[in-house]
Structure formats: structure tokens, C-alpha cells
mmCIF file of C-alpha atoms and ligand atoms in Angstrom:
data_model
loop_
_atom_site.group_PDB
_atom_site.id
_atom_site.type_symbol
_atom_site.label_atom_id
_atom_site.label_comp_id
_atom_site.label_asym_id
_atom_site.label_seq_id
_atom_site.Cartn_x
_atom_site.Cartn_y
_atom_site.Cartn_z
ATOM 1 C CA MET W 9 87.408 82.592 113.468
ATOM 2 C CA VAL W 10 86.172 84.958 116.254
ATOM 3 C CA ASP W 11 83.386 84.866 118.810
ATOM 4 C CA LEU W 12 81.626 88.039 118.619
ATOM 5 C CA LYS W 13 78.647 86.599 120.456
ATOM 6 C CA ALA W 14 80.485 85.814 123.791
ATOM 7 C CA GLN W 15 82.317 89.108 123.647
ATOM 8 C CA TYR W 16 78.747 90.704 123.412
ATOM 9 C CA GLN W 17 77.713 88.987 126.523
ATOM 10 C CA HIS W 18 80.170 90.900 128.660
ATOM 11 C CA ILE W 19 79.119 94.434 127.580
ATOM 12 C CA LYS W 20 75.172 93.433 126.582
ATOM 13 C CA ALA W 21 73.704 95.667 129.418
ATOM 14 C CA GLU W 22 75.960 98.700 128.499
ATOM 15 C CA VAL W 23 75.351 98.224 124.732
ATOM 16 C CA ASP W 24 71.758 97.268 124.898
ATOM 17 C CA ALA W 25 71.234 100.434 126.804
ATOM 18 C CA ALA W 26 73.121 103.113 124.403
ATOM 19 C CA ILE W 27 71.400 101.283 121.300
ATOM 20 C CA GLY W 28 68.128 101.793 123.138
ATOM 21 C CA ASP W 29 69.033 105.589 123.642
ATOM 22 C CA VAL W 30 69.675 106.154 119.965
ATOM 23 C CA ILE W 31 66.486 104.319 118.967
ATOM 24 C CA ASN W 32 64.475 106.587 121.743
ATOM 25 C CA ASN W 33 66.067 109.746 120.692
ATOM 26 C CA THR W 34 65.566 108.684 116.769
ATOM 27 C CA ALA W 35 69.055 110.401 116.570
ATOM 28 C CA PHE W 36 69.911 107.856 113.710
ATOM 29 C CA ILE W 37 72.119 110.080 111.718
ATOM 30 C CA ASN W 38 74.827 112.124 113.515
ATOM 31 C CA GLY W 39 73.631 111.793 116.828
ATOM 32 C CA PRO W 40 75.474 112.548 119.736
ATOM 33 C CA ALA W 41 77.239 109.399 120.163
ATOM 34 C CA VAL W 42 78.955 109.906 116.735
ATOM 35 C CA GLY W 43 80.793 113.255 118.159
ATOM 36 C CA GLU W 44 81.555 111.498 121.622
ATOM 37 C CA PHE W 45 82.939 108.396 119.957
ATOM 38 C CA GLN W 46 85.108 110.646 117.519
ATOM 39 C CA LYS W 47 86.398 112.693 120.875
ATOM 40 C CA ASP W 48 87.255 109.478 122.717
ATOM 41 C CA LEU W 49 89.111 108.047 119.646
ATOM 42 C CA GLU W 50 91.133 111.184 119.166
ATOM 43 C CA ASN W 51 91.798 111.063 122.764
ATOM 44 C CA TYR W 52 93.105 107.442 122.518
ATOM 45 C CA LEU W 53 95.213 107.877 119.537
ATOM 46 C CA HIS W 54 96.669 111.291 120.473
ATOM 47 C CA VAL W 55 95.547 112.580 116.798
ATOM 48 C CA LYS W 56 94.067 115.887 116.205
ATOM 49 C CA HIS W 57 91.147 114.926 113.953
ATOM 50 C CA VAL W 58 89.197 111.709 113.376
ATOM 51 C CA ILE W 59 86.700 111.791 110.788
ATOM 52 C CA PRO W 60 84.221 108.889 110.989
ATOM 53 C CA CYS W 61 82.724 107.517 107.571
ATOM 54 C CA ALA W 62 80.730 104.362 106.303
ATOM 55 C CA ASN W 63 83.508 101.686 106.153
ATOM 56 C CA GLY W 64 87.239 101.293 105.812
ATOM 57 C CA THR W 65 87.116 101.250 101.824
ATOM 58 C CA ASP W 66 85.397 104.528 101.786
ATOM 59 C CA ALA W 67 87.838 105.808 103.850
ATOM 60 C CA LEU W 68 90.797 105.051 101.861
ATOM 61 C CA GLN W 69 88.814 106.287 98.971
ATOM 62 C CA ILE W 70 87.946 109.770 100.901
ATOM 63 C CA ALA W 71 91.886 109.881 101.610
ATOM 64 C CA MET W 72 92.786 109.660 98.246
ATOM 65 C CA MET W 73 90.176 112.257 97.079
ATOM 66 C CA GLY W 74 90.973 114.976 100.014
ATOM 67 C CA LEU W 75 94.556 114.984 99.001
ATOM 68 C CA GLY W 76 93.449 115.829 95.256
ATOM 69 C CA PHE W 77 95.221 112.673 93.416
ATOM 70 C CA LYS W 78 94.405 113.038 89.650
ATOM 71 C CA PRO W 79 93.803 110.137 87.165
ATOM 72 C CA GLY W 80 97.119 108.509 86.024
ATOM 73 C CA ASP W 81 99.041 109.627 89.397
ATOM 74 C CA GLU W 82 100.821 106.390 91.010
ATOM 75 C CA VAL W 83 99.807 105.070 94.142
ATOM 76 C CA ILE W 84 102.408 102.399 95.557
ATOM 77 C CA THR W 85 100.855 99.712 97.817
ATOM 78 C CA ALA W 86 101.631 95.966 98.907
ATOM 79 C CA SER W 87 101.028 93.177 96.495
ATOM 80 C CA PHE W 88 100.091 91.172 99.655
ATOM 81 C CA THR W 89 96.893 92.739 101.024
ATOM 82 C CA TYR W 90 93.014 92.756 101.067
ATOM 83 C CA VAL W 91 91.462 93.785 97.805
ATOM 84 C CA ALA W 92 90.323 97.311 98.998
ATOM 85 C CA THR W 93 93.682 99.049 99.042
ATOM 86 C CA ALA W 94 93.893 98.763 95.292
ATOM 87 C CA GLU W 95 90.482 99.017 94.759
ATOM 88 C CA VAL W 96 89.981 102.276 95.670
ATOM 89 C CA ILE W 97 93.206 103.246 93.551
ATOM 90 C CA ALA W 98 91.613 101.928 90.387
ATOM 91 C CA LEU W 99 88.235 103.505 90.996
ATOM 92 C CA LEU W 100 89.739 106.914 91.305
ATOM 93 C CA GLY W 101 91.588 106.210 87.859
ATOM 94 C CA LEU W 102 94.912 106.205 89.688
ATOM 95 C CA LYS W 103 97.498 103.776 88.661
ATOM 96 C CA PRO W 104 98.161 101.165 91.502
ATOM 97 C CA VAL W 105 101.996 100.392 91.378
ATOM 98 C CA LEU W 106 102.647 97.180 93.586
ATOM 99 C CA VAL W 107 105.498 96.185 95.698
ATOM 100 C CA ASP W 108 106.806 93.091 97.396
ATOM 101 C CA VAL W 109 106.429 92.230 100.921
ATOM 102 C CA ASP W 110 108.711 91.469 103.593
ATOM 103 C CA PRO W 111 108.753 87.354 104.254
ATOM 104 C CA LEU W 112 108.882 87.780 107.761
ATOM 105 C CA THR W 113 106.614 90.481 108.782
ATOM 106 C CA PHE W 114 104.332 90.460 105.611
ATOM 107 C CA ASN W 115 104.585 94.223 105.314
ATOM 108 C CA ILE W 116 105.458 96.256 102.544
ATOM 109 C CA ASP W 117 109.048 96.350 101.832
ATOM 110 C CA PRO W 118 110.957 99.908 101.955
ATOM 111 C CA VAL W 119 113.682 98.878 99.782
ATOM 112 C CA ALA W 120 111.169 97.762 97.206
ATOM 113 C CA VAL W 121 109.204 101.062 97.670
ATOM 114 C CA GLU W 122 112.066 103.221 96.773
ATOM 115 C CA LYS W 123 112.564 101.451 93.959
ATOM 116 C CA ALA W 124 109.196 101.966 92.440
ATOM 117 C CA ILE W 125 109.198 105.668 92.800
ATOM 118 C CA THR W 126 108.770 107.592 89.820
ATOM 119 C CA ASP W 127 108.454 111.455 88.820
ATOM 120 C CA LYS W 128 104.413 110.263 88.834
ATOM 121 C CA THR W 129 104.275 109.038 92.572
ATOM 122 C CA VAL W 130 101.972 110.785 94.582
ATOM 123 C CA ALA W 131 101.717 108.511 97.550
ATOM 124 C CA ILE W 132 102.767 105.190 99.482
ATOM 125 C CA VAL W 133 99.786 103.284 101.135
ATOM 126 C CA PRO W 134 101.620 100.806 103.711
ATOM 127 C CA VAL W 135 99.065 98.053 104.926
ATOM 128 C CA HIS W 136 99.379 97.258 108.451
ATOM 129 C CA LEU W 137 98.942 93.661 107.841
ATOM 130 C CA PHE W 138 97.527 91.434 110.611
ATOM 131 C CA GLY W 139 98.196 93.779 113.359
ATOM 132 C CA GLN W 140 101.655 95.398 113.437
ATOM 133 C CA CYS W 141 102.838 98.483 112.075
ATOM 134 C CA SER W 142 104.889 98.560 108.787
ATOM 135 C CA ASP W 143 108.371 100.004 108.948
ATOM 136 C CA MET W 144 107.110 103.578 109.418
ATOM 137 C CA GLU W 145 110.524 105.313 109.988
ATOM 138 C CA ALA W 146 111.757 104.207 106.633
ATOM 139 C CA ILE W 147 108.771 104.550 104.963
ATOM 140 C CA MET W 148 108.460 108.131 106.474
ATOM 141 C CA ASP W 149 111.903 109.102 105.544
ATOM 142 C CA ILE W 150 111.417 107.728 101.802
ATOM 143 C CA ALA W 151 108.183 109.784 101.581
ATOM 144 C CA LYS W 152 110.022 112.994 102.836
ATOM 145 C CA ARG W 153 112.893 112.586 100.823
ATOM 146 C CA HIS W 154 110.654 112.544 97.484
ATOM 147 C CA ASN W 155 108.217 114.547 98.619
ATOM 148 C CA ILE W 156 105.235 112.257 98.499
ATOM 149 C CA HIS W 157 102.395 111.273 100.965
ATOM 150 C CA VAL W 158 101.791 108.561 102.859
ATOM 151 C CA ILE W 159 98.164 106.990 103.834
ATOM 152 C CA GLU W 160 98.204 104.476 106.433
ATOM 153 C CA ASP W 161 95.729 101.627 106.025
ATOM 154 C CA THR W 162 95.185 100.751 109.625
ATOM 155 C CA ALA W 163 91.975 98.491 109.225
ATOM 156 C CA GLN W 164 93.859 95.571 110.747
ATOM 157 C CA ALA W 165 96.198 97.475 113.396
ATOM 158 C CA ILE W 166 94.104 99.784 115.337
ATOM 159 C CA GLY W 167 95.758 100.316 118.793
ATOM 160 C CA ALA W 168 99.219 99.083 117.601
ATOM 161 C CA GLU W 169 102.117 101.411 118.433
ATOM 162 C CA TYR W 170 105.179 102.054 116.317
ATOM 163 C CA ILE W 171 108.424 102.482 118.442
ATOM 164 C CA PHE W 172 110.795 104.810 116.977
ATOM 165 C CA LYS W 173 114.657 104.660 117.369
ATOM 166 C CA ASP W 174 114.734 107.034 119.795
ATOM 167 C CA GLY W 175 112.152 105.377 122.039
ATOM 168 C CA SER W 176 109.309 107.447 121.251
ATOM 169 C CA ARG W 177 105.849 105.986 120.238
ATOM 170 C CA LYS W 178 103.025 106.543 117.878
ATOM 171 C CA LYS W 179 99.691 104.735 117.508
ATOM 172 C CA ALA W 180 99.069 102.982 113.973
ATOM 173 C CA GLY W 181 97.264 105.369 111.602
ATOM 174 C CA THR W 182 98.796 108.788 113.064
ATOM 175 C CA MET W 183 102.416 108.896 111.256
ATOM 176 C CA GLY W 184 101.321 109.465 107.743
ATOM 177 C CA ILE W 185 99.393 112.458 106.325
ATOM 178 C CA ILE W 186 96.146 110.353 106.906
ATOM 179 C CA GLY W 187 95.161 107.116 108.534
ATOM 180 C CA ALA W 188 92.290 104.984 107.295
ATOM 181 C CA THR W 189 90.608 102.450 109.147
ATOM 182 C CA SER W 190 87.684 99.980 109.241
ATOM 183 C CA PHE W 191 85.121 98.856 112.013
ATOM 184 C CA PHE W 192 83.689 96.194 110.390
ATOM 185 C CA PRO W 193 82.441 93.536 113.123
ATOM 186 C CA SER W 194 85.574 91.204 113.082
ATOM 187 C CA LYS W 195 88.049 93.766 112.941
ATOM 188 C CA ASN W 196 90.026 94.618 116.295
ATOM 189 C CA LEU W 197 87.841 97.629 116.974
ATOM 190 C CA GLY W 198 84.551 96.326 115.217
ATOM 191 C CA CYS W 199 80.792 97.763 115.441
ATOM 192 C CA TYR W 200 77.895 95.843 114.719
ATOM 193 C CA GLY W 201 77.270 96.463 111.377
ATOM 194 C CA ASP W 202 79.673 98.756 108.831
ATOM 195 C CA GLY W 203 81.820 101.543 109.917
ATOM 196 C CA GLY W 204 85.274 103.319 109.427
ATOM 197 C CA ALA W 205 87.359 106.456 110.128
ATOM 198 C CA LEU W 206 90.171 108.609 108.714
ATOM 199 C CA PHE W 207 92.719 110.163 110.934
ATOM 200 C CA THR W 208 94.772 113.139 110.686
ATOM 201 C CA ASN W 209 96.708 115.949 112.428
ATOM 202 C CA ASP W 210 96.293 118.430 109.444
ATOM 203 C CA ASP W 211 93.586 120.946 110.166
ATOM 204 C CA GLU W 212 92.750 122.168 106.626
ATOM 205 C CA LEU W 213 93.007 118.328 105.478
ATOM 206 C CA ALA W 214 90.370 117.443 108.214
ATOM 207 C CA ALA W 215 87.840 120.172 107.007
ATOM 208 C CA LYS W 216 88.097 118.756 103.394
ATOM 209 C CA ILE W 217 87.716 115.431 104.266
ATOM 210 C CA ARG W 218 84.559 116.233 106.312
ATOM 211 C CA MET W 219 83.263 118.151 103.262
ATOM 212 C CA ILE W 220 84.114 115.200 100.676
ATOM 213 C CA ALA W 221 82.535 112.659 103.004
ATOM 214 C CA ASN W 222 79.527 114.960 103.395
ATOM 215 C CA HIS W 223 78.396 115.496 99.361
ATOM 216 C CA GLY W 224 80.985 117.969 98.916
ATOM 217 C CA GLN W 225 79.159 120.532 101.087
ATOM 218 C CA ARG W 226 80.404 122.780 103.756
ATOM 219 C CA VAL W 227 77.065 124.740 103.967
ATOM 220 C CA ARG W 228 73.971 122.681 103.373
ATOM 221 C CA TYR W 229 73.134 122.508 99.652
ATOM 222 C CA TYR W 230 75.816 124.304 98.555
ATOM 223 C CA HIS W 231 78.511 121.710 96.904
ATOM 224 C CA ASP W 232 81.998 123.018 96.019
ATOM 225 C CA GLU W 233 83.076 119.728 95.090
ATOM 226 C CA VAL W 234 82.238 116.157 93.996
ATOM 227 C CA GLY W 235 81.737 114.385 97.419
ATOM 228 C CA VAL W 236 80.320 111.079 98.553
ATOM 229 C CA ASN W 237 77.829 110.225 101.083
ATOM 230 C CA SER W 238 79.799 108.357 103.775
ATOM 231 C CA ARG W 239 78.444 108.472 107.321
ATOM 232 C CA LEU W 240 78.952 106.352 110.526
ATOM 233 C CA ASP W 241 75.612 105.399 111.765
ATOM 234 C CA THR W 242 74.849 106.765 115.318
ATOM 235 C CA ILE W 243 74.027 103.331 116.558
ATOM 236 C CA GLN W 244 77.387 102.167 115.355
ATOM 237 C CA ALA W 245 79.289 105.055 117.165
ATOM 238 C CA ALA W 246 77.286 104.363 120.265
ATOM 239 C CA VAL W 247 78.684 100.555 120.189
ATOM 240 C CA LEU W 248 82.247 101.741 119.323
ATOM 241 C CA LYS W 249 82.629 104.001 122.070
ATOM 242 C CA ILE W 250 81.765 101.438 124.564
ATOM 243 C CA LYS W 251 84.044 98.867 122.746
ATOM 244 C CA LEU W 252 86.954 101.238 122.597
ATOM 245 C CA LYS W 253 87.119 101.497 126.525
ATOM 246 C CA SER W 254 88.243 97.626 126.030
ATOM 247 C CA LEU W 255 90.390 97.783 123.186
ATOM 248 C CA ASP W 256 93.649 97.749 125.206
ATOM 249 C CA ASN W 257 92.455 94.699 127.210
ATOM 250 C CA TYR W 258 91.360 93.133 123.929
ATOM 251 C CA ALA W 259 94.604 93.395 122.581
ATOM 252 C CA ALA W 260 95.960 91.928 125.524
ATOM 253 C CA ALA W 261 93.877 88.909 125.407
ATOM 254 C CA ARG W 262 94.857 88.435 121.490
ATOM 255 C CA ASN W 263 98.683 88.509 122.612
ATOM 256 C CA LYS W 264 98.438 85.944 125.459
ATOM 257 C CA LEU W 265 96.362 83.527 122.643
ATOM 258 C CA ALA W 266 99.214 84.314 120.099
ATOM 259 C CA SER W 267 102.017 83.684 122.813
ATOM 260 C CA ALA W 268 100.374 80.367 123.920
ATOM 261 C CA TYR W 269 100.411 79.516 119.842
ATOM 262 C CA ASP W 270 103.921 80.394 119.608
ATOM 263 C CA THR W 271 104.854 78.174 122.307
ATOM 264 C CA ALA W 272 103.051 75.321 121.261
ATOM 265 C CA PHE W 273 103.903 75.396 117.683
ATOM 266 C CA ALA W 274 107.681 75.984 118.347
ATOM 267 C CA ALA W 275 107.801 72.382 118.898
ATOM 268 C CA THR W 276 107.455 71.614 115.137
ATOM 269 C CA ASP W 277 109.362 72.802 112.347
ATOM 270 C CA LYS W 278 106.504 72.171 109.618
ATOM 271 C CA LEU W 279 104.735 75.452 110.701
ATOM 272 C CA ILE W 280 106.539 79.121 111.109
ATOM 273 C CA THR W 281 105.203 81.264 113.522
ATOM 274 C CA PRO W 282 104.627 84.825 112.741
ATOM 275 C CA ARG W 283 107.548 87.021 113.423
ATOM 276 C CA ARG W 284 107.006 90.133 115.715
ATOM 277 C CA PHE W 285 108.609 93.316 114.114
ATOM 278 C CA ALA W 286 110.951 94.944 116.987
ATOM 279 C CA ASN W 287 109.769 98.251 115.844
ATOM 280 C CA SER W 288 106.151 97.765 116.434
ATOM 281 C CA THR W 289 103.509 96.372 119.024
ATOM 282 C CA HIS W 290 101.335 93.475 117.628
ATOM 283 C CA VAL W 291 97.444 93.661 117.998
ATOM 284 C CA PHE W 292 97.086 90.394 116.423
ATOM 285 C CA HIS W 293 94.207 90.957 114.057
ATOM 286 C CA GLN W 294 95.322 87.640 112.512
ATOM 287 C CA TYR W 295 97.736 84.731 113.713
ATOM 288 C CA THR W 296 98.927 83.520 110.469
ATOM 289 C CA LEU W 297 101.021 80.700 110.223
ATOM 290 C CA GLN W 298 103.180 79.425 107.156
ATOM 291 C CA THR W 299 103.495 75.819 106.400
ATOM 292 C CA ASN W 300 106.576 74.392 105.717
ATOM 293 C CA GLY W 301 106.886 71.385 103.832
ATOM 294 C CA ILE W 302 103.122 70.288 104.622
ATOM 295 C CA ASP W 303 100.244 70.286 102.337
ATOM 296 C CA ARG W 304 98.059 73.176 103.625
ATOM 297 C CA LYS W 305 94.913 71.947 101.882
ATOM 298 C CA GLU W 306 95.447 68.610 104.185
ATOM 299 C CA ILE W 307 96.060 70.597 107.200
ATOM 300 C CA ILE W 308 93.022 72.793 106.818
ATOM 301 C CA SER W 309 90.810 69.746 106.148
ATOM 302 C CA PHE W 310 92.226 68.155 109.241
ATOM 303 C CA LEU W 311 91.504 71.123 111.237
ATOM 304 C CA GLU W 312 87.836 71.462 109.645
ATOM 305 C CA ALA W 313 87.191 67.977 110.444
ATOM 306 C CA ASN W 314 87.981 68.418 114.042
ATOM 307 C CA GLN W 315 85.408 71.593 114.035
ATOM 308 C CA ILE W 316 88.451 74.009 113.962
ATOM 309 C CA PRO W 317 88.090 76.875 111.308
ATOM 310 C CA ALA W 318 91.131 78.154 109.658
ATOM 311 C CA MET W 319 91.045 80.851 106.873
ATOM 312 C CA ILE W 320 93.580 81.995 104.174
ATOM 313 C CA TYR W 321 94.243 85.550 103.912
ATOM 314 C CA TYR W 322 94.997 85.887 101.443
ATOM 315 C CA PRO W 323 94.967 83.093 98.630
ATOM 316 C CA VAL W 324 95.694 85.277 95.350
ATOM 317 C CA PRO W 325 98.102 88.100 95.122
ATOM 318 C CA LEU W 326 96.674 91.351 94.142
ATOM 319 C CA HIS W 327 98.757 91.108 90.585
ATOM 320 C CA MET W 328 97.197 87.823 89.721
ATOM 321 C CA GLN W 329 93.598 88.959 90.547
ATOM 322 C CA LYS W 330 91.367 88.685 87.456
ATOM 323 C CA ALA W 331 90.173 92.284 87.808
ATOM 324 C CA TYR W 332 93.541 93.687 88.443
ATOM 325 C CA LEU W 333 95.599 91.904 85.707
ATOM 326 C CA ASP W 334 97.970 94.299 84.033
ATOM 327 C CA GLU W 335 100.574 93.705 81.429
ATOM 328 C CA ARG W 336 103.186 95.562 83.668
ATOM 329 C CA TYR W 337 102.910 92.422 86.001
ATOM 330 C CA LYS W 338 103.566 88.691 85.372
ATOM 331 C CA THR W 339 103.389 85.549 87.662
ATOM 332 C CA GLY W 340 106.866 85.399 89.641
ATOM 333 C CA ASP W 341 107.360 89.416 89.834
ATOM 334 C CA PHE W 342 106.767 89.254 93.494
ATOM 335 C CA PRO W 343 107.886 85.916 94.737
ATOM 336 C CA VAL W 344 107.470 86.755 98.622
ATOM 337 C CA THR W 345 103.705 87.612 98.211
ATOM 338 C CA GLU W 346 103.487 84.621 95.994
ATOM 339 C CA LYS W 347 104.851 82.191 98.417
ATOM 340 C CA LEU W 348 102.851 83.459 101.084
ATOM 341 C CA CYS W 349 99.568 83.132 99.062
ATOM 342 C CA ALA W 350 100.724 79.655 98.911
ATOM 343 C CA THR W 351 101.605 78.745 102.444
ATOM 344 C CA VAL W 352 99.703 80.835 104.989
ATOM 345 C CA PHE W 353 96.717 80.120 107.017
ATOM 346 C CA SER W 354 95.329 81.677 110.176
ATOM 347 C CA LEU W 355 93.877 80.198 113.305
ATOM 348 C CA PRO W 356 91.031 81.285 115.420
ATOM 349 C CA MET W 357 91.813 84.633 117.045
ATOM 350 C CA HIS W 358 89.974 86.738 119.244
ATOM 351 C CA THR W 359 89.025 87.823 122.667
ATOM 352 C CA GLU W 360 87.114 85.050 124.180
ATOM 353 C CA MET W 361 88.846 82.012 123.572
ATOM 354 C CA ARG W 362 88.514 79.388 126.531
ATOM 355 C CA GLU W 363 91.210 77.240 127.854
ATOM 356 C CA ASP W 364 89.437 74.065 126.751
ATOM 357 C CA GLN W 365 89.167 75.427 123.010
ATOM 358 C CA LEU W 366 92.797 76.622 122.884
ATOM 359 C CA ALA W 367 94.234 73.171 124.283
ATOM 360 C CA HIS W 368 91.932 71.471 121.317
ATOM 361 C CA ILE W 369 93.480 73.488 118.670
ATOM 362 C CA ILE W 370 96.769 73.278 119.810
ATOM 363 C CA LYS W 371 96.412 69.415 120.163
ATOM 364 C CA THR W 372 94.867 69.127 116.751
ATOM 365 C CA VAL W 373 97.539 71.104 114.706
ATOM 366 C CA LEU W 374 100.365 68.989 116.391
ATOM 367 C CA GLU W 375 98.560 65.700 115.854
ATOM 368 C CA PHE W 376 98.663 66.809 112.189
ATOM 369 C CA THR W 377 102.284 67.939 112.271
ATOM 370 C CA ASN W 378 103.516 65.130 114.150
ATOM 371 C CA ARG W 379 101.690 62.421 112.092
HETATM 372 C C1 PLP G 416 89.033 95.412 106.190
HETATM 373 C C2 PLP G 416 89.908 96.112 105.338
HETATM 374 C C3 PLP G 416 89.663 97.306 104.539
HETATM 375 C C4 PLP G 416 88.066 97.590 104.232
HETATM 376 O O1 PLP G 416 87.304 97.692 105.207
HETATM 377 P P1 PLP G 416 85.910 97.769 105.027
HETATM 378 O O2 PLP G 416 85.225 98.513 106.262
HETATM 379 O O3 PLP G 416 85.421 96.395 104.746
HETATM 380 O O4 PLP G 416 85.618 98.480 103.800
HETATM 381 C C5 PLP G 416 90.653 97.833 104.042
HETATM 382 N N1 PLP G 416 91.929 97.375 104.251
HETATM 383 C C6 PLP G 416 92.275 96.429 104.881
HETATM 384 C C7 PLP G 416 93.789 95.835 104.957
HETATM 385 C C8 PLP G 416 91.249 95.610 105.505
HETATM 386 O O5 PLP G 416 91.531 94.571 106.243
#
């Protein structure tokens, strides 16, 4: 699905030297590269504060701890997403409130969000799924009218830009009170292990988030709050600092590949190509097709038999996951999500696809749909 080895070959000398430096200086924890990467990312995103942490799931958890949510508070998120979003809500004793998504963009439906708001709602967590922003102008408007927070899960959309009606632009993760991201190796900005970060423009909140991520201490060995231990390793920061310089080029390569897929698959009505949302750029974390009258299992087996990996993100809606079964929800409650979980599959999408590989994938897919 990704070719991280080929990508590494292009930056090998720089990465090896940077990792070597960290080891030579034994600066494994909070070494200089962590602060340098933080500054570089703040500049790239035009955001006041980046707070690095250990992974994307921690970033979401720390965001909700930082905002002081209390057990029983309701947090609205999409039923079609990776489990991490709902997991941290449940872990903190908050109540996940699920809503359906838009059938074309796969992102949370603002109309459904508004309907789900109660007097217990404290936040909306839009997930910018597969690489493009949710309808943030509508979501921010709802949040403002109801005086609730927006935490953006931007693990799949770092570098994407939201385009407001007045033409102004903001980077994914910098519109809500907090943005949370992941640097998992296969993410668009991936390190060589685990990593994550939070973004905010709020000074006070940034200080609180830093404290929570550091055992709840501002001064060493004085603990004002129950916190967690969540740090970005210096080695990972050193890698990320190098890869950040190429992030926009990586997104361009992904877009080029997506356009080639789009053009090729316009030839068949048995596949629905991913729709671009007019108010966001797309960074194509995934290229996700929907089957239309063909058997998904069969096309995936056919691809696999031709050495082409294909993945299903995600096969089971959150409200049908064993750990998240809830008497409030039953099969049929989120028809768009349920249909997507039954029909989507993603093709290889990365920054190093060769022409011959692309041609082989396209030929094989069309061979299946044309038979
Ligand atoms: C990857 C991902 C996360 C979690 O990130 P980790 O670093 O693996 O903890 C959260 N939300 C979404 C949408 C993701 O894709």
C-alpha cells in the first residue's frame, strides 16, 4: 500500500546523519531536534503552538483532558472512522455520540451533527478522513452557536487546506480549538516509529496540554494534575524535521497518482471514484473507491492474485464494533456508513509509485471490471 523503503532511499544520507547525531549526543529524550521540528511545523501550519506527543491516539486523549471534559459529557464524532477517535472518548468516561457521514466525501455530516447536540454536548470531533477536510465552516458555525469545542482529528490530512467562502485558507488541524495528528509511519507525514502532536492557537491551553503530556507537572516533581507520559522521541523528531520539507511534494505526488486513477476508472461505472470536496485541498492519505454492483471480495482477491494489495478502510462501522455496542444504536441507524463499510476499498497510494506499477494496477482493475 505504501513504499517507505523507496522514499527513504531519497533522503537516506540526511536521515542517517540526523539519527547518528541523536545517538552520538545521547539526546534521546527532549533533544534539540524535538524543539526544532516543533518550530518548523508551527511555521508550516501557521499555528502558534505545536505540542509533540507519543502518538495520535494520545494526542486525542490529551486534547480531551486539556479541555477538562468530565465523565458523562457527550462528544460527537463520525460513525465512519478509525477506532482511536471513539476509543479515547470511552476511556475518559465520556459518551461517544455517533453521527453519519456524507456519501461523497466520507466526512461527518454537519446536518446530522447539529441534530445530535444536547445540553450535555461539549465537543465535536470531525475526522478529516482519507486526506481532505470536513466541512469546517459549517462545523465551526454549529460549534459557535452552541458554545462547544471542535477538536480536529487530522491524522490523515496533515498539509490539507480548507478554503473558506471568502477565499481565505487554513491548514487542517488549525481551525478547531485543538488539532490532533499522528506520525505513524504510513501517515502522510510519518516517522520511523510512533509519534503524534497537538496544535492550538490558545496560549493557556497550550501550556496546560504540555503539562498534561508531562505527568501533570509544570515544575519537575510537583504534580498539579493527573497527567500522562507522552513524548515524541528525539530520533523521530529528527526524521520528521527532514520529511516535513518534502510534505507538499509528497502531497503533489499523491495527487498525481489519484488523478491517473480517476481518469482510468472513469471508463467503468462499476467503481465510484473518490469525490473532491470543493472547500478543501486533498492530500490523498488513501485513494478509496466504492464498488457499484460488483463483488468487493472478488475484486480484492483478483488484485491480490496479481500482486496488488488492496485494503478495506474500514470494514465495520463504530456502532457495530463489539467493544462499542450500545443500546442507543442498532444496525441501520447510519445507512451511509454501513453502505461504505460494505463497498469501499483502497488502492496503493504513496509517493514513490513507478509508471510500470501504476499501469499494472490500472490494467488489472479494468480487466476485472470489464469481464
Ligand atoms: C492513525 C489515526 C489515529 C491514531 O494515530 P496513532 O498514532 O496510530 O495512535 C487517529 N485517528 C485517525 C483518523 C487515524 O487515521
